[in-house]
Coordinates of N, CA and C in Angstrom, one line a residue:
Chain A
A10 N 3.2 -27.4 19.2 CA 2.1 -28.1 18.5 C 1.0 -27.1 18.3
Q11 N 0.3 -27.2 17.2 CA -0.9 -26.4 17.0 C -2.0 -26.7 18.0
K12 N -2.6 -25.7 18.6 CA -3.6 -26.0 19.5 C -5.0 -26.1 18.8
I13 N -5.1 -25.4 17.7 CA -6.4 -25.4 16.9 C -6.0 -25.7 15.5
T14 N -6.6 -26.7 14.9 CA -6.4 -27.1 13.5 C -7.7 -27.0 12.7
Q15 N -7.6 -26.2 11.7 CA -8.7 -26.2 10.7 C -8.1 -26.6 9.4
T16 N -8.6 -27.8 8.9 CA -7.9 -28.4 7.8 C -8.5 -27.9 6.4
Q17 N -9.6 -27.2 6.4 CA -10.2 -26.8 5.2 C -9.9 -25.3 4.9
P18 N -9.0 -25.0 4.0 CA -8.7 -23.6 3.7 C -9.9 -22.9 3.1
G19 N -10.6 -23.7 2.3 CA -11.8 -23.1 1.6 C -12.9 -24.1 1.4
M20 N -14.1 -23.6 1.5 CA -15.3 -24.5 1.3 C -16.3 -23.8 0.4
F21 N -17.0 -24.6 -0.4 CA -18.1 -24.0 -1.2 C -19.4 -24.8 -0.7
V22 N -20.5 -24.0 -0.7 CA -21.8 -24.6 -0.4 C -22.9 -23.9 -1.2
Q23 N -23.8 -24.7 -1.6 CA -25.0 -24.2 -2.3 C -25.9 -23.5 -1.3
E24 N -26.5 -22.4 -1.7 CA -27.5 -21.7 -0.9 C -28.5 -22.7 -0.5
K25 N -29.0 -22.5 0.8 CA -30.0 -23.3 1.4 C -29.5 -24.7 1.9
E26 N -28.3 -25.1 1.5 CA -27.8 -26.4 2.0 C -27.1 -26.2 3.3
A27 N -26.8 -27.3 4.0 CA -26.0 -27.2 5.3 C -24.6 -27.5 5.0
V28 N -23.7 -26.9 5.8 CA -22.3 -27.1 5.6 C -21.6 -27.3 7.0
T29 N -20.6 -28.1 7.0 CA -19.8 -28.4 8.3 C -18.4 -27.9 8.1
L30 N -18.0 -27.1 9.0 CA -16.6 -26.6 9.0 C -15.8 -27.3 10.1
D31 N -14.7 -27.9 9.8 CA -14.0 -28.8 10.8 C -13.1 -28.0 11.7
C32 N -12.9 -28.5 12.9 CA -12.0 -27.9 13.9 C -11.6 -29.0 14.8
T33 N -10.3 -29.2 15.0 CA -9.8 -30.1 16.1 C -8.9 -29.3 17.0
Y34 N -8.8 -29.7 18.2 CA -8.1 -28.9 19.2 C -7.2 -29.8 20.0
D35 N -6.3 -29.2 20.7 CA -5.3 -30.0 21.5 C -5.2 -29.3 22.9
T36 N -5.5 -30.0 23.9 CA -5.4 -29.4 25.3 C -5.3 -30.6 26.2
S37 N -4.6 -30.3 27.4 CA -4.6 -31.3 28.5 C -5.4 -30.8 29.6
D38 N -6.0 -29.6 29.5 CA -6.8 -29.0 30.5 C -8.2 -29.7 30.5
Q39 N -8.8 -29.8 31.7 CA -10.1 -30.3 31.8 C -11.2 -29.2 31.5
S40 N -10.8 -28.0 31.9 CA -11.8 -26.9 31.7 C -11.3 -26.0 30.6
Y41 N -12.1 -25.9 29.6 CA -11.8 -25.0 28.4 C -13.1 -24.7 27.7
G42 N -12.9 -23.7 26.8 CA -14.1 -23.3 26.0 C -13.7 -23.3 24.5
L43 N -14.6 -23.6 23.7 CA -14.4 -23.6 22.2 C -15.3 -22.6 21.6
F44 N -14.8 -21.8 20.7 CA -15.5 -20.7 20.1 C -15.4 -20.7 18.6
W45 N -16.4 -20.2 17.9 CA -16.4 -19.9 16.5 C -16.7 -18.5 16.3
Y46 N -15.8 -17.9 15.4 CA -16.0 -16.5 15.0 C -16.1 -16.4 13.5
K47 N -16.9 -15.4 13.1 CA -17.1 -15.2 11.6 C -16.4 -13.8 11.3
Q48 N -15.7 -13.8 10.2 CA -15.1 -12.6 9.8 C -15.5 -12.3 8.3
P49 N -16.5 -11.4 8.1 CA -16.9 -11.1 6.8 C -15.8 -10.2 6.1
S50 N -16.1 -9.9 4.8 CA -15.1 -9.1 4.1 C -14.9 -7.8 4.7
S51 N -15.8 -7.3 5.4 CA -15.6 -6.0 6.1 C -14.6 -6.0 7.2
G52 N -14.3 -7.2 7.7 CA -13.1 -7.3 8.6 C -13.4 -7.5 10.1
E53 N -14.6 -7.2 10.5 CA -14.8 -7.4 12.0 C -14.9 -8.8 12.4
M54 N -14.6 -9.1 13.6 CA -14.7 -10.5 14.2 C -16.0 -10.6 15.0
I55 N -16.8 -11.5 14.5 CA -18.2 -11.6 15.1 C -18.2 -13.0 15.8
F56 N -18.5 -13.0 17.1 CA -18.7 -14.2 17.9 C -20.0 -14.9 17.5
L57 N -19.9 -16.2 17.2 CA -21.0 -17.0 16.8 C -21.6 -17.9 17.8
I58 N -20.7 -18.7 18.4 CA -21.2 -19.8 19.3 C -20.1 -20.3 20.2
Y59 N -20.5 -20.8 21.4 CA -19.5 -21.2 22.4 C -20.0 -22.6 22.9
Q60 N -18.9 -23.4 23.2 CA -19.1 -24.7 23.8 C -18.2 -24.9 24.9
G61 N -18.7 -25.1 26.1 CA -17.8 -25.4 27.3 C -17.5 -26.9 27.3
S62 N -16.3 -27.1 27.9 CA -15.8 -28.5 27.9 C -16.7 -29.4 28.8
Y63 N -17.4 -28.8 29.7 CA -18.3 -29.7 30.6 C -19.7 -29.7 30.1
D64 N -20.0 -29.0 29.0 CA -21.4 -29.0 28.5 C -21.6 -30.4 27.8
E65 N -22.7 -31.0 28.2 CA -23.0 -32.3 27.6 C -23.8 -32.2 26.3
Q66 N -24.6 -31.1 26.2 CA -25.3 -30.9 25.0 C -24.5 -30.0 24.0
N67 N -24.7 -30.3 22.8 CA -24.1 -29.5 21.7 C -24.7 -28.1 21.7
A68 N -23.9 -27.1 21.6 CA -24.4 -25.7 21.6 C -25.1 -25.4 20.3
T69 N -26.2 -24.6 20.4 CA -26.9 -24.2 19.2 C -27.2 -22.7 19.3
E70 N -27.1 -22.0 18.2 CA -27.5 -20.6 18.2 C -28.1 -20.3 16.8
G71 N -29.4 -20.3 16.7 CA -30.1 -20.1 15.5 C -29.7 -21.2 14.5
R72 N -29.1 -20.7 13.3 CA -28.7 -21.7 12.3 C -27.4 -22.3 12.5
Y73 N -26.7 -21.9 13.6 CA -25.4 -22.4 13.9 C -25.5 -23.5 15.0
S74 N -24.8 -24.6 14.8 CA -24.7 -25.6 15.9 C -23.2 -26.1 15.9
L75 N -22.8 -26.5 17.1 CA -21.5 -27.0 17.3 C -21.5 -28.5 17.6
N76 N -20.9 -29.2 16.7 CA -20.9 -30.7 16.9 C -19.6 -31.0 17.7
F77 N -19.8 -31.2 19.0 CA -18.8 -31.3 20.0 C -18.5 -32.8 20.3
Q78 N -17.3 -33.3 19.9 CA -17.0 -34.7 20.2 C -15.7 -34.6 21.0
K79 N -15.9 -34.7 22.3 CA -14.8 -34.5 23.3 C -13.7 -35.5 23.2
A80 N -14.1 -36.8 23.0 CA -13.1 -37.8 22.9 C -12.2 -37.7 21.7
R81 N -12.8 -37.2 20.7 CA -12.0 -37.0 19.4 C -11.4 -35.6 19.4
K82 N -11.7 -34.7 20.4 CA -11.2 -33.4 20.4 C -11.6 -32.6 19.1
S83 N -12.8 -32.7 18.8 CA -13.3 -32.0 17.6 C -14.5 -31.1 18.0
A84 N -14.6 -30.0 17.3 CA -15.6 -29.0 17.6 C -16.1 -28.4 16.3
N85 N -16.8 -29.1 15.5 CA -17.1 -28.7 14.1 C -18.3 -27.8 14.2
L86 N -18.3 -26.8 13.3 CA -19.4 -25.8 13.2 C -20.3 -26.3 12.1
V87 N -21.6 -26.4 12.3 CA -22.6 -26.7 11.3 C -23.4 -25.5 11.1
I88 N -23.5 -25.1 9.8 CA -24.4 -24.0 9.5 C -25.5 -24.6 8.6
S89 N -26.7 -24.4 9.1 CA -27.9 -25.0 8.3 C -28.4 -23.9 7.4
A90 N -29.1 -24.3 6.4 CA -29.8 -23.4 5.4 C -28.9 -22.2 5.1
S91 N -27.8 -22.5 4.4 CA -26.8 -21.4 4.1 C -27.4 -20.3 3.4
Q92 N -26.9 -19.1 3.7 CA -27.4 -17.9 3.0 C -26.2 -17.2 2.4
L93 N -26.4 -16.4 1.4 CA -25.3 -15.7 0.7 C -24.5 -14.9 1.7
G94 N -25.2 -14.3 2.7 CA -24.5 -13.5 3.7 C -23.6 -14.3 4.6
D95 N -23.6 -15.7 4.5 CA -22.7 -16.5 5.3 C -21.3 -16.6 4.7
S96 N -21.2 -16.1 3.5 CA -19.8 -16.1 2.9 C -18.9 -15.3 3.7
A97 N -17.8 -15.9 4.2 CA -16.9 -15.2 5.1 C -15.8 -16.2 5.5
M98 N -14.8 -15.6 6.3 CA -13.9 -16.5 6.9 C -14.4 -16.9 8.3
Y99 N -14.2 -18.2 8.7 CA -14.7 -18.7 9.9 C -13.5 -19.2 10.7
F100 N -13.4 -18.8 12.0 CA -12.3 -19.1 12.8 C -12.8 -19.9 14.0
C101 N -12.1 -21.0 14.3 CA -12.3 -21.8 15.5 C -11.3 -21.3 16.5
A102 N -11.6 -21.3 17.8 CA -10.7 -20.8 18.8 C -11.0 -21.5 20.1
M103 N -10.0 -21.5 20.9 CA -10.1 -22.2 22.2 C -9.5 -21.3 23.3
R104 N -10.1 -21.4 24.5 CA -9.7 -20.7 25.6 C -9.6 -21.6 26.8
E105 N -8.4 -21.7 27.4 CA -8.2 -22.5 28.6 C -8.2 -21.6 29.8
G106 N -9.3 -21.7 30.6 CA -9.5 -20.8 31.7 C -9.6 -19.3 31.2
N107 N -8.7 -18.5 31.8 CA -8.7 -17.1 31.4 C -7.5 -16.7 30.6
T108 N -6.9 -17.8 30.0 CA -5.8 -17.5 29.0 C -6.5 -16.9 27.8
P109 N -5.7 -16.2 26.9 CA -6.2 -15.6 25.7 C -6.7 -16.7 24.7
L110 N -7.7 -16.3 23.9 CA -8.1 -17.1 22.8 C -7.0 -17.5 21.9
V111 N -6.9 -18.7 21.5 CA -6.0 -19.2 20.5 C -6.8 -19.6 19.2
F112 N -6.4 -19.1 18.1 CA -7.2 -19.2 16.9 C -6.6 -20.2 15.9
G113 N -7.4 -20.9 15.1 CA -7.0 -21.6 14.0 C -6.7 -20.7 12.8
K114 N -6.3 -21.3 11.7 CA -6.0 -20.5 10.5 C -7.2 -20.0 9.7
G115 N -8.3 -20.7 10.0 CA -9.6 -20.2 9.4 C -9.9 -21.0 8.2
T116 N -11.2 -21.0 7.9 CA -11.8 -21.6 6.7 C -12.6 -20.5 5.9
R117 N -12.3 -20.3 4.7 CA -13.1 -19.4 3.9 C -14.3 -20.1 3.3
L118 N -15.5 -19.7 3.6 CA -16.7 -20.3 3.1 C -17.3 -19.4 2.1
S119 N -17.6 -20.0 0.9 CA -18.3 -19.3 -0.1 C -19.6 -20.0 -0.4
V120 N -20.7 -19.2 -0.3 CA -22.0 -19.7 -0.5 C -22.4 -19.3 -2.0
I121 N -22.9 -20.3 -2.7 CA -23.2 -20.1 -4.1 C -24.7 -20.1 -4.3
A122 N -25.1 -19.1 -5.1 CA -26.6 -19.0 -5.4 C -27.1 -20.1 -6.3
Chain B
D2 N -24.1 -1.0 25.6 CA -22.6 -0.7 25.5 C -22.2 -0.6 24.1
A3 N -21.3 0.3 23.8 CA -20.9 0.5 22.4 C -19.9 -0.6 21.9
G4 N -19.5 -1.5 22.7 CA -18.6 -2.5 22.3 C -17.2 -2.0 22.5
V5 N -16.2 -2.8 22.0 CA -14.8 -2.4 22.0 C -14.6 -1.4 20.9
I6 N -14.0 -0.3 21.3 CA -13.8 0.8 20.3 C -12.3 1.0 20.0
Q7 N -11.9 0.9 18.7 CA -10.5 1.1 18.3 C -10.4 2.3 17.4
S8 N -9.3 3.0 17.6 CA -9.0 4.1 16.7 C -7.5 4.2 16.4
P9 N -7.1 4.6 15.2 CA -8.0 4.9 14.1 C -8.4 3.6 13.4
R10 N -9.3 3.7 12.4 CA -9.7 2.5 11.7 C -8.7 2.1 10.6
H11 N -8.1 3.2 10.1 CA -7.1 3.0 9.1 C -5.9 3.9 9.4
E12 N -4.7 3.5 9.1 CA -3.6 4.3 9.3 C -2.6 4.0 8.3
V13 N -2.1 5.0 7.6 CA -1.1 4.9 6.6 C 0.1 5.8 7.0
T14 N 1.2 5.2 7.2 CA 2.4 6.0 7.7 C 3.6 5.6 6.9
E15 N 4.6 6.4 7.0 CA 5.9 6.2 6.4 C 6.8 5.4 7.3
M16 N 7.6 4.6 6.7 CA 8.6 3.8 7.5 C 9.4 4.7 8.4
G17 N 9.6 4.3 9.6 CA 10.4 5.1 10.5 C 9.5 5.9 11.4
Q18 N 8.3 6.1 11.1 CA 7.4 7.0 11.9 C 6.9 6.2 13.1
E19 N 6.5 6.9 14.1 CA 5.8 6.3 15.3 C 4.3 6.2 15.0
V20 N 3.8 5.0 15.4 CA 2.3 4.8 15.2 C 1.7 4.4 16.6
T21 N 0.6 5.0 16.9 CA -0.1 4.7 18.1 C -1.5 4.2 17.8
L22 N -1.8 3.0 18.3 CA -3.2 2.5 18.1 C -3.9 2.5 19.5
R23 N -5.2 2.8 19.4 CA -5.9 3.0 20.7 C -7.1 2.1 20.8
C24 N -7.4 1.8 22.1 CA -8.5 0.8 22.3 C -9.2 1.2 23.6
K25 N -10.5 1.2 23.5 CA -11.4 1.3 24.7 C -12.1 0.0 24.9
P26 N -11.9 -0.7 25.9 CA -12.6 -2.0 26.1 C -14.0 -1.8 26.6
I27 N -14.7 -2.9 26.6 CA -16.1 -2.9 27.2 C -16.0 -2.6 28.7
S28 N -16.8 -1.7 29.2 CA -16.8 -1.4 30.6 C -17.1 -2.6 31.4
G29 N -16.3 -2.8 32.4 CA -16.5 -4.0 33.3 C -15.7 -5.2 32.9
H30 N -15.1 -5.2 31.8 CA -14.2 -6.3 31.3 C -12.8 -6.1 31.9
D31 N -12.3 -7.2 32.5 CA -11.0 -7.1 33.2 C -9.8 -7.5 32.3
Y32 N -10.2 -8.1 31.2 CA -9.1 -8.6 30.3 C -9.1 -7.8 29.0
L33 N -7.9 -7.5 28.6 CA -7.8 -6.8 27.3 C -6.6 -7.5 26.5
F34 N -6.9 -7.7 25.3 CA -6.0 -8.5 24.4 C -5.7 -7.6 23.1
W35 N -4.5 -7.7 22.7 CA -4.1 -7.1 21.4 C -3.6 -8.3 20.5
Y36 N -4.3 -8.4 19.3 CA -4.0 -9.4 18.3 C -3.5 -8.6 17.1
R37 N -2.8 -9.4 16.3 CA -2.4 -8.9 14.9 C -2.8 -10.0 13.9
Q38 N -3.4 -9.5 12.8 CA -3.8 -10.5 11.8 C -3.1 -10.2 10.5
T39 N -2.4 -11.2 9.9 CA -1.8 -11.1 8.6 C -2.1 -12.3 7.8
M40 N -2.0 -12.3 6.5 CA -2.3 -13.4 5.7 C -1.3 -14.6 6.0
M41 N -0.1 -14.3 6.3 CA 0.9 -15.3 6.5 C 0.8 -16.0 7.9
R42 N 0.5 -15.2 8.9 CA 0.5 -15.7 10.3 C -0.8 -15.8 10.9
G43 N -1.9 -15.4 10.2 CA -3.2 -15.5 10.8 C -3.3 -14.5 12.0
L44 N -4.1 -14.9 13.0 CA -4.4 -14.1 14.2 C -3.4 -14.5 15.2
E45 N -2.6 -13.6 15.6 CA -1.6 -13.9 16.7 C -1.7 -12.9 17.8
L46 N -1.6 -13.5 19.0 CA -1.7 -12.6 20.2 C -0.4 -11.9 20.4
L47 N -0.5 -10.6 20.6 CA 0.7 -9.8 20.9 C 1.0 -9.7 22.4
I48 N -0.1 -9.2 23.1 CA 0.0 -9.0 24.6 C -1.4 -9.0 25.2
Y49 N -1.5 -9.3 26.5 CA -2.7 -9.2 27.1 C -2.6 -8.6 28.5
F50 N -3.6 -8.0 29.0 CA -3.6 -7.3 30.3 C -4.8 -7.9 31.1
N51 N -4.5 -8.0 32.4 CA -5.6 -8.3 33.4 C -5.6 -7.2 34.5
N52 N -6.7 -6.6 34.6 CA -6.8 -5.5 35.6 C -5.7 -4.4 35.4
N53 N -5.5 -4.1 34.1 CA -4.5 -3.1 33.7 C -3.1 -3.5 33.8
V54 N -2.8 -4.7 34.2 CA -1.5 -5.2 34.4 C -1.1 -6.1 33.2
P55 N 0.0 -5.9 32.5 CA 0.4 -6.8 31.5 C 0.8 -8.2 32.0
I56 N 0.2 -9.2 31.4 CA 0.4 -10.5 31.9 C 1.3 -11.3 31.1
D57 N 1.2 -11.2 29.8 CA 2.1 -11.9 28.9 C 2.3 -11.1 27.6
D58 N 3.6 -10.7 27.4 CA 3.9 -9.9 26.2 C 4.9 -10.7 25.3
S59 N 4.9 -12.0 25.5 CA 5.8 -12.8 24.7 C 5.5 -12.8 23.2
G60 N 4.3 -12.4 22.8 CA 4.0 -12.3 21.4 C 4.4 -11.0 20.8
M61 N 4.8 -10.0 21.5 CA 5.3 -8.8 20.9 C 6.5 -9.0 20.1
P62 N 6.5 -8.7 18.8 CA 7.6 -9.2 17.9 C 9.0 -8.6 18.3
E63 N 9.1 -7.4 18.7 CA 10.4 -6.9 19.0 C 10.2 -5.6 19.8
D64 N 11.4 -5.1 20.2 CA 11.3 -3.9 21.1 C 10.7 -2.7 20.5
R65 N 10.5 -2.7 19.2 CA 9.8 -1.5 18.6 C 8.4 -1.5 19.0
F66 N 7.8 -2.6 19.5 CA 6.4 -2.6 19.9 C 6.3 -2.4 21.5
S67 N 5.4 -1.6 21.9 CA 5.1 -1.5 23.3 C 3.6 -1.2 23.5
A68 N 3.1 -1.7 24.6 CA 1.7 -1.5 24.9 C 1.5 -1.0 26.4
K69 N 0.5 -0.2 26.6 CA 0.2 0.3 27.9 C -1.3 0.2 28.2
M70 N -1.6 0.2 29.5 CA -3.0 0.2 29.9 C -3.0 1.1 31.1
P71 N -3.1 2.4 31.0 CA -3.0 3.3 32.1 C -4.2 3.2 33.0
N72 N -5.4 2.8 32.5 CA -6.6 2.7 33.3 C -7.5 1.6 32.7
A73 N -8.6 1.3 33.3 CA -9.4 0.2 32.9 C -10.2 0.5 31.6
S74 N -10.1 1.8 31.1 CA -10.9 2.1 30.0 C -10.1 2.5 28.8
F75 N -8.8 2.3 28.8 CA -7.9 2.7 27.7 C -6.6 1.9 27.6
S76 N -6.3 1.6 26.4 CA -5.0 0.9 26.1 C -4.4 1.5 24.8
T77 N -3.1 1.5 24.7 CA -2.5 1.8 23.5 C -1.4 0.8 23.1
L78 N -1.3 0.7 21.8 CA -0.2 -0.2 21.2 C 0.6 0.8 20.4
K79 N 1.9 0.8 20.7 CA 2.8 1.8 20.0 C 3.9 1.0 19.2
I80 N 4.1 1.5 18.0 CA 5.2 0.9 17.2 C 6.1 2.1 16.8
Q81 N 7.4 2.0 17.3 CA 8.4 3.0 17.0 C 9.8 2.4 16.9
P82 N 10.4 2.6 15.8 CA 9.9 3.1 14.5 C 9.1 2.0 13.7
S83 N 8.2 2.4 12.9 CA 7.4 1.4 12.1 C 8.2 1.0 10.9
E84 N 7.9 -0.2 10.5 CA 8.5 -0.8 9.3 C 7.4 -1.4 8.4
P85 N 7.7 -1.6 7.1 CA 6.7 -2.1 6.2 C 6.1 -3.5 6.6
R86 N 7.0 -4.3 7.3 CA 6.5 -5.6 7.7 C 5.5 -5.5 8.9
D87 N 5.3 -4.4 9.4 CA 4.3 -4.2 10.5 C 2.9 -4.0 9.9
S88 N 2.8 -3.9 8.6 CA 1.5 -3.7 8.0 C 0.7 -4.9 8.3
A89 N -0.5 -4.7 8.8 CA -1.4 -5.7 9.3 C -2.7 -5.1 9.8
V90 N -3.6 -5.9 10.2 CA -4.8 -5.5 10.9 C -4.6 -5.8 12.4
Y91 N -4.7 -4.8 13.2 CA -4.5 -4.9 14.7 C -5.8 -4.9 15.4
F92 N -6.1 -5.9 16.1 CA -7.4 -6.0 16.8 C -7.1 -5.9 18.3
C93 N -8.0 -5.2 19.0 CA -8.1 -5.2 20.4 C -9.4 -5.9 20.8
A94 N -9.3 -6.7 21.9 CA -10.5 -7.5 22.3 C -10.5 -7.4 23.8
S95 N -11.7 -7.6 24.4 CA -11.8 -7.6 25.9 C -12.8 -8.7 26.3
S96 N -12.6 -9.1 27.5 CA -13.5 -10.2 28.0 C -13.6 -10.0 29.6
S97 N -14.6 -10.7 30.1 CA -14.9 -10.6 31.5 C -14.0 -11.6 32.2
T98 N -14.1 -11.7 33.5 CA -13.3 -12.7 34.3 C -13.9 -14.0 34.4
V99 N -15.2 -14.2 33.9 CA -15.8 -15.5 33.9 C -15.0 -16.4 33.1
M100 N -14.7 -17.6 33.6 CA -13.9 -18.5 32.9 C -14.4 -18.9 31.6
N101 N -13.5 -19.1 30.6 CA -13.9 -19.6 29.3 C -14.9 -18.8 28.5
T102 N -15.0 -17.6 28.8 CA -16.0 -16.8 28.1 C -15.4 -16.2 26.8
E103 N -16.3 -15.7 25.9 CA -15.8 -15.2 24.7 C -15.1 -13.8 24.8
A104 N -14.3 -13.5 23.9 CA -13.7 -12.2 23.8 C -14.5 -11.4 22.8
F105 N -14.7 -10.1 23.0 CA -15.4 -9.2 22.1 C -14.3 -8.4 21.4
F106 N -14.4 -8.3 20.1 CA -13.4 -7.6 19.3 C -13.8 -6.3 18.9
G107 N -12.9 -5.3 18.8 CA -13.1 -4.1 18.1 C -13.1 -4.3 16.6
Q108 N -13.3 -3.2 15.9 CA -13.4 -3.2 14.5 C -12.0 -3.4 13.8
G109 N -11.0 -3.2 14.6 CA -9.6 -3.4 14.1 C -9.1 -2.1 13.5
T110 N -7.7 -2.0 13.5 CA -7.0 -0.9 12.8 C -6.2 -1.5 11.7
R111 N -6.5 -1.1 10.5 CA -5.7 -1.5 9.3 C -4.5 -0.6 9.2
L112 N -3.3 -1.1 9.5 CA -2.1 -0.3 9.4 C -1.3 -0.6 8.1
T113 N -0.9 0.4 7.4 CA -0.1 0.2 6.2 C 1.1 1.1 6.4
V114 N 2.3 0.5 6.4 CA 3.5 1.2 6.5 C 4.2 1.2 5.1
V115 N 4.4 2.4 4.6 CA 5.0 2.5 3.2 C 6.5 3.0 3.3

């Protein structure tokens, strides 16, 4: 079974608008971490934000926030005030303890001027 | 810290040749991961090390692939002989031993086998 599911292959958003990228996960562990990475066209993998399974508050990092709904096993990324430079592939990933990160298939975000 | 360093950034080789990809993890990180990224399969884990010891190599596609970590600051991924279907971007990543922490990725090596 897929551990990380990203159902949106591609998304469009108008500049300055907010956008939500969906991610659901599957685990039976109590302790795990959820991550979002950005991959621009240049190819590098850039870590954006982290949410621990025991964190009660949703994680925020600047314009990025993670909408963590534990009971629904979802960890959606919200990008506020989109910028043209946000156009990239976005990957949701999970780590259970010190096991390797497992990635979803990614969502390609295009920001339109 | 300079981050995870991979070399070369790009490699073009002929089918049948040996290819060696190199990685220097972040100093102090005890975990090192090799991932491969393709359009068809996305990001898939090939192998990972903890304290220089291979922990899980079940993602290595076949015997043509091998990986080593002779010390804490260096790892190699070798493909011998290479085939066109090995063409992909290969990422090395490292992380600390703190539970559930992020992995830091190198810039990747884009391998093209012709």
